[in-house]
């Protein structure tokens, strides 16, 4: 995949950063993106460029502000003069119990998880189509099995699943559109008690959480798979198909 270019939103930390490192190791040039995590983004960009000179740039934008997206996409394309992969990874995640939902929650959760992927995909199609590129969305197993007290987040991810399948039809044959649906890969940045972690593990047939490389390898597969489009690939240790009861 040498000389191909991947644009990864929310790639300064966690799964996005690991995916950037993984794809960079496969020969791709990487357009990193961050909003608040500029220091981490700059460090990662420097790390990648030390490995291979002039192979990565960092872009900074608030994805919830639609007016910033055209400039962001132009910067991503102009960095290397082509665009082969768009990975809609950036995501806000926090609870919104009914009775406490505010308009700013809607703007943050829907803006990052559904609105930005739609408009970024729309803006990137002109570039992706040139090289039969691919869009990969980061969905969530909770799009199908909602997480209690996270209604707005789950609604946004469910819409992203529908968008993935719809755009796969609309953009074919020149652009493929798929999604990766992670289960428990990294524990949330908010600390969980041991009993809360065990409750999650009890729901996973493989009885363990995954690792960031599981997601990066799935994304690499979807980039390389020329006959796969419109698919949601669950990387969750079997959690999404497990029975909710023991009986």
CSV table of C-alpha atoms in Angstrom, one decimal:
chain,number,residue,atom,x,y,z
A,1,UNK,CA,0.0,0.0,0.0
A,2,UNK,CA,3.0,2.2,-0.5
A,3,UNK,CA,2.2,5.9,-1.4
A,4,UNK,CA,-1.5,5.5,-0.6
A,5,UNK,CA,-2.8,8.2,1.8
A,6,UNK,CA,-5.1,7.6,4.8
A,7,UNK,CA,-6.9,10.5,6.5
A,8,UNK,CA,-7.9,9.4,10.0
A,9,UNK,CA,-10.0,11.7,12.2
A,10,UNK,CA,-9.5,11.6,16.0
A,11,UNK,CA,-6.1,10.0,15.5
A,12,UNK,CA,-4.0,11.7,18.2
A,13,UNK,CA,-4.7,9.1,20.9
A,14,UNK,CA,-6.1,5.6,21.6
A,15,UNK,CA,-7.4,3.5,18.7
A,16,UNK,CA,-7.0,6.3,16.2
A,17,UNK,CA,-3.3,6.7,17.0
A,18,UNK,CA,-2.7,3.0,17.0
A,19,UNK,CA,-4.4,2.6,13.6
A,20,UNK,CA,-2.2,5.5,12.3
A,21,UNK,CA,0.9,3.7,13.4
A,22,UNK,CA,-0.2,0.4,11.9
A,23,UNK,CA,-1.2,1.8,8.5
A,24,UNK,CA,2.0,3.8,8.4
A,25,UNK,CA,4.0,0.6,8.9
A,26,UNK,CA,2.2,-0.8,5.9
A,27,UNK,CA,3.6,2.0,3.7
A,28,UNK,CA,0.7,4.5,3.8
A,29,UNK,CA,1.2,8.2,4.3
A,30,UNK,CA,-1.0,9.5,7.1
A,31,UNK,CA,-3.0,12.6,7.6
A,32,UNK,CA,-3.6,12.9,11.3
A,33,UNK,CA,-6.4,14.9,12.8
A,34,UNK,CA,-7.2,16.2,16.3
A,35,UNK,CA,-9.2,18.8,18.0
A,36,UNK,CA,-8.2,19.2,21.6
A,37,UNK,CA,-5.3,16.7,21.7
A,38,UNK,CA,-2.8,18.9,19.7
A,39,UNK,CA,0.2,18.0,21.8
A,40,UNK,CA,-0.3,14.3,21.4
A,41,UNK,CA,-1.0,14.8,17.7
A,42,UNK,CA,2.2,16.7,17.2
A,43,UNK,CA,4.2,14.0,19.0
A,44,UNK,CA,2.7,11.2,16.9
A,45,UNK,CA,3.3,13.2,13.7
A,46,UNK,CA,6.9,13.7,14.6
A,47,UNK,CA,7.2,10.0,15.5
A,48,UNK,CA,5.9,8.9,12.1
A,49,UNK,CA,8.1,11.3,10.2
A,50,UNK,CA,11.2,10.1,12.1
A,51,UNK,CA,10.4,6.6,10.8
A,52,UNK,CA,9.8,7.8,7.2
A,53,UNK,CA,10.5,11.4,6.3
A,54,UNK,CA,7.6,13.6,5.1
A,55,UNK,CA,5.1,10.8,5.5
A,56,UNK,CA,2.6,12.4,7.9
A,57,UNK,CA,1.0,15.8,8.7
A,58,UNK,CA,-1.3,16.9,11.5
A,59,UNK,CA,-4.6,18.8,10.9
A,60,UNK,CA,-6.6,20.5,13.6
A,61,UNK,CA,-10.3,21.1,13.4
A,62,UNK,CA,-13.6,21.0,15.3
A,63,UNK,CA,-15.5,18.4,13.4
A,64,UNK,CA,-18.8,19.5,14.9
A,65,UNK,CA,-18.4,22.9,13.1
A,66,UNK,CA,-19.4,22.1,9.5
A,67,UNK,CA,-17.8,25.3,8.2
A,68,UNK,CA,-14.3,24.0,9.1
A,69,UNK,CA,-14.7,20.7,7.1
A,70,UNK,CA,-14.0,22.0,3.5
A,71,UNK,CA,-10.7,23.5,4.6
A,72,UNK,CA,-9.8,20.3,6.6
A,73,UNK,CA,-10.5,18.0,3.6
A,74,UNK,CA,-8.6,20.3,1.2
A,75,UNK,CA,-5.6,20.2,3.6
A,76,UNK,CA,-5.8,16.4,3.8
A,77,UNK,CA,-5.7,16.1,0.0
A,78,UNK,CA,-3.1,18.8,-0.6
A,79,UNK,CA,-0.7,17.2,1.8
A,80,UNK,CA,0.2,14.4,-0.6
A,81,UNK,CA,-1.8,15.2,-3.7
A,82,UNK,CA,-4.1,12.2,-3.3
A,83,UNK,CA,-6.5,10.6,-0.9
A,84,UNK,CA,-7.2,6.8,-0.8
A,85,UNK,CA,-8.7,6.2,2.6
A,86,UNK,CA,-11.0,8.1,4.9
A,87,UNK,CA,-11.4,6.7,8.4
A,88,UNK,CA,-14.1,8.4,10.4
A,89,UNK,CA,-12.8,7.5,13.8
A,90,UNK,CA,-13.4,10.6,15.9
A,91,UNK,CA,-16.1,10.1,18.5
A,92,UNK,CA,-17.5,11.8,21.6
A,93,UNK,CA,-18.8,9.2,24.1
A,94,UNK,CA,-20.6,9.9,27.4
A,95,UNK,CA,-23.9,9.2,29.1
A,96,UNK,CA,-27.1,11.3,28.5
A,97,UNK,CA,-29.8,9.9,30.8
A,98,UNK,CA,-33.2,11.0,29.7
A,99,UNK,CA,-34.2,14.1,31.7
A,100,UNK,CA,-30.7,15.5,31.4
A,101,UNK,CA,-30.2,15.7,27.6
A,102,UNK,CA,-29.2,19.1,26.4
A,103,UNK,CA,-28.8,20.6,23.0
A,104,UNK,CA,-25.0,20.7,23.4
A,105,UNK,CA,-25.1,17.0,24.0
A,106,UNK,CA,-26.9,16.5,20.7
A,107,UNK,CA,-24.4,18.7,18.9
A,108,UNK,CA,-21.4,16.9,20.4
A,109,UNK,CA,-22.5,13.3,20.1
A,110,UNK,CA,-24.4,13.5,16.8
A,111,UNK,CA,-21.9,16.0,15.4
A,112,UNK,CA,-18.9,13.8,15.9
A,113,UNK,CA,-20.5,10.4,15.4
A,114,UNK,CA,-22.8,11.0,12.5
A,115,UNK,CA,-22.9,14.5,11.1
A,116,UNK,CA,-19.1,14.9,10.6
A,117,UNK,CA,-18.7,11.4,8.9
A,118,UNK,CA,-21.5,12.3,6.5
A,119,UNK,CA,-20.1,15.6,5.5
A,120,UNK,CA,-16.5,14.5,5.4
A,121,UNK,CA,-17.5,11.6,3.2
A,122,UNK,CA,-19.4,13.9,0.9
A,123,UNK,CA,-16.4,16.2,0.6
A,124,UNK,CA,-13.9,13.4,0.1
A,125,UNK,CA,-15.7,11.5,-2.6
A,126,UNK,CA,-14.2,13.6,-5.4
A,127,UNK,CA,-10.7,12.6,-4.3
A,128,UNK,CA,-11.4,9.0,-3.2
A,129,UNK,CA,-13.1,8.1,-6.5
A,130,UNK,CA,-9.9,8.8,-8.5
A,131,UNK,CA,-8.1,5.9,-7.0
A,132,UNK,CA,-11.1,3.6,-6.1
A,133,UNK,CA,-10.7,4.5,-2.5
A,134,UNK,CA,-12.5,3.4,0.6
A,135,UNK,CA,-14.4,5.0,3.5
A,136,UNK,CA,-14.2,3.2,6.8
A,137,UNK,CA,-16.6,4.3,9.6
A,138,UNK,CA,-16.1,3.4,13.3
A,139,UNK,CA,-19.5,2.3,14.5
A,140,UNK,CA,-20.2,0.4,17.8
A,141,UNK,CA,-21.9,-2.8,18.9
A,142,UNK,CA,-24.3,-0.5,20.9
A,143,UNK,CA,-25.8,0.8,17.7
A,144,UNK,CA,-27.7,-2.5,17.7
A,145,UNK,CA,-27.8,-3.3,21.4
A,146,UNK,CA,-28.2,0.2,23.1
A,147,UNK,CA,-26.2,1.0,26.2
A,148,UNK,CA,-28.4,2.2,29.1
A,149,UNK,CA,-28.3,6.0,29.6
A,150,UNK,CA,-26.5,6.6,26.3
A,151,UNK,CA,-29.5,7.1,24.0
A,152,UNK,CA,-28.1,10.0,22.0
A,153,UNK,CA,-24.7,8.3,21.4
A,154,UNK,CA,-26.5,5.0,20.4
A,155,UNK,CA,-28.8,6.9,18.1
A,156,UNK,CA,-25.9,8.6,16.4
A,157,UNK,CA,-24.0,5.3,15.9
A,158,UNK,CA,-27.1,3.6,14.6
A,159,UNK,CA,-27.4,6.4,12.0
A,160,UNK,CA,-23.7,5.8,11.1
A,161,UNK,CA,-24.5,2.2,10.4
A,162,UNK,CA,-27.3,3.2,8.1
A,163,UNK,CA,-25.1,5.7,6.4
A,164,UNK,CA,-22.4,3.1,5.8
A,165,UNK,CA,-24.9,0.8,4.0
A,166,UNK,CA,-26.5,3.6,2.1
A,167,UNK,CA,-23.3,5.2,0.8
A,168,UNK,CA,-21.9,1.8,-0.1
A,169,UNK,CA,-24.7,1.6,-2.7
A,170,UNK,CA,-24.6,5.2,-3.7
A,171,UNK,CA,-20.8,5.5,-4.2
A,172,UNK,CA,-20.2,2.2,-5.9
A,173,UNK,CA,-18.4,1.1,-7.9
A,174,UNK,CA,-15.7,3.8,-7.5
A,175,UNK,CA,-15.7,4.0,-3.7
A,176,UNK,CA,-16.2,1.2,-1.2
A,177,UNK,CA,-17.8,2.0,2.2
A,178,UNK,CA,-17.5,-0.3,5.2
A,179,UNK,CA,-17.4,0.0,9.0
A,180,UNK,CA,-15.6,-1.6,12.0
A,181,UNK,CA,-17.8,-2.1,15.1
A,182,UNK,CA,-15.6,-2.4,18.2
A,183,UNK,CA,-16.6,-4.1,21.3
A,184,UNK,CA,-14.6,-3.8,24.5
A,185,UNK,CA,-11.1,-2.9,23.2
A,186,UNK,CA,-9.8,-0.3,25.6
A,187,UNK,CA,-11.5,0.5,28.9
A,188,UNK,CA,-13.0,4.0,29.0
A,189,UNK,CA,-10.8,6.8,30.1
A,190,UNK,CA,-13.2,7.2,33.0
A,191,UNK,CA,-12.1,4.6,35.6
A,192,UNK,CA,-14.3,1.6,36.0
A,193,UNK,CA,-14.5,-0.5,39.2
A,194,UNK,CA,-13.3,-4.1,39.0
A,195,UNK,CA,-16.9,-5.4,39.3
A,196,UNK,CA,-18.0,-3.2,36.4
A,197,UNK,CA,-15.2,-4.6,34.3
A,198,UNK,CA,-16.1,-8.2,35.2
A,199,UNK,CA,-19.7,-7.5,34.3
A,200,UNK,CA,-18.5,-6.6,30.8
A,201,UNK,CA,-16.2,-9.6,30.5
A,202,UNK,CA,-19.1,-11.9,31.5
A,203,UNK,CA,-20.9,-10.7,28.4
A,204,UNK,CA,-18.0,-11.6,26.0
A,205,UNK,CA,-17.8,-15.3,24.9
A,206,UNK,CA,-14.0,-15.0,24.5
A,207,UNK,CA,-13.9,-13.7,28.1
A,208,UNK,CA,-11.4,-10.9,27.5
A,209,UNK,CA,-11.2,-7.5,26.0
A,210,UNK,CA,-9.5,-6.9,22.7
A,211,UNK,CA,-6.5,-4.9,21.9
A,212,UNK,CA,-6.0,-1.9,19.6
A,213,UNK,CA,-4.2,-4.0,17.0
A,214,UNK,CA,-7.4,-6.0,16.5
A,215,UNK,CA,-9.1,-2.9,15.2
A,216,UNK,CA,-6.1,-1.7,13.1
A,217,UNK,CA,-5.8,-5.1,11.5
A,218,UNK,CA,-9.5,-5.1,10.7
A,219,UNK,CA,-9.2,-1.7,9.1
A,220,UNK,CA,-6.2,-2.9,7.1
A,221,UNK,CA,-8.3,-5.8,5.8
A,222,UNK,CA,-11.1,-3.5,4.7
A,223,UNK,CA,-8.6,-1.3,2.9
A,224,UNK,CA,-7.2,-4.3,1.0
A,225,UNK,CA,-10.4,-6.1,0.3
A,226,UNK,CA,-11.6,-5.0,-3.2
A,227,UNK,CA,-14.8,-7.0,-3.2
A,228,UNK,CA,-16.1,-5.9,0.2
A,229,UNK,CA,-18.5,-3.0,0.6
A,230,UNK,CA,-21.5,-2.2,2.8
A,231,UNK,CA,-20.3,-4.4,5.6
A,232,UNK,CA,-20.1,-3.8,9.4
A,233,UNK,CA,-17.3,-5.9,10.8
A,234,UNK,CA,-17.8,-6.6,14.5
A,235,UNK,CA,-14.5,-6.9,16.5
A,236,UNK,CA,-16.0,-7.7,19.8
A,237,UNK,CA,-15.0,-11.2,21.0
A,238,UNK,CA,-18.5,-12.4,20.1
A,239,UNK,CA,-20.3,-10.0,22.4
A,240,UNK,CA,-22.8,-8.8,19.8
A,241,UNK,CA,-24.1,-12.4,19.2
A,242,UNK,CA,-24.0,-13.6,22.8
A,243,UNK,CA,-27.2,-14.4,24.7
A,244,UNK,CA,-28.2,-11.8,27.3
A,245,UNK,CA,-29.3,-14.5,29.7
A,246,UNK,CA,-27.7,-17.7,31.1
A,247,UNK,CA,-30.8,-19.8,30.7
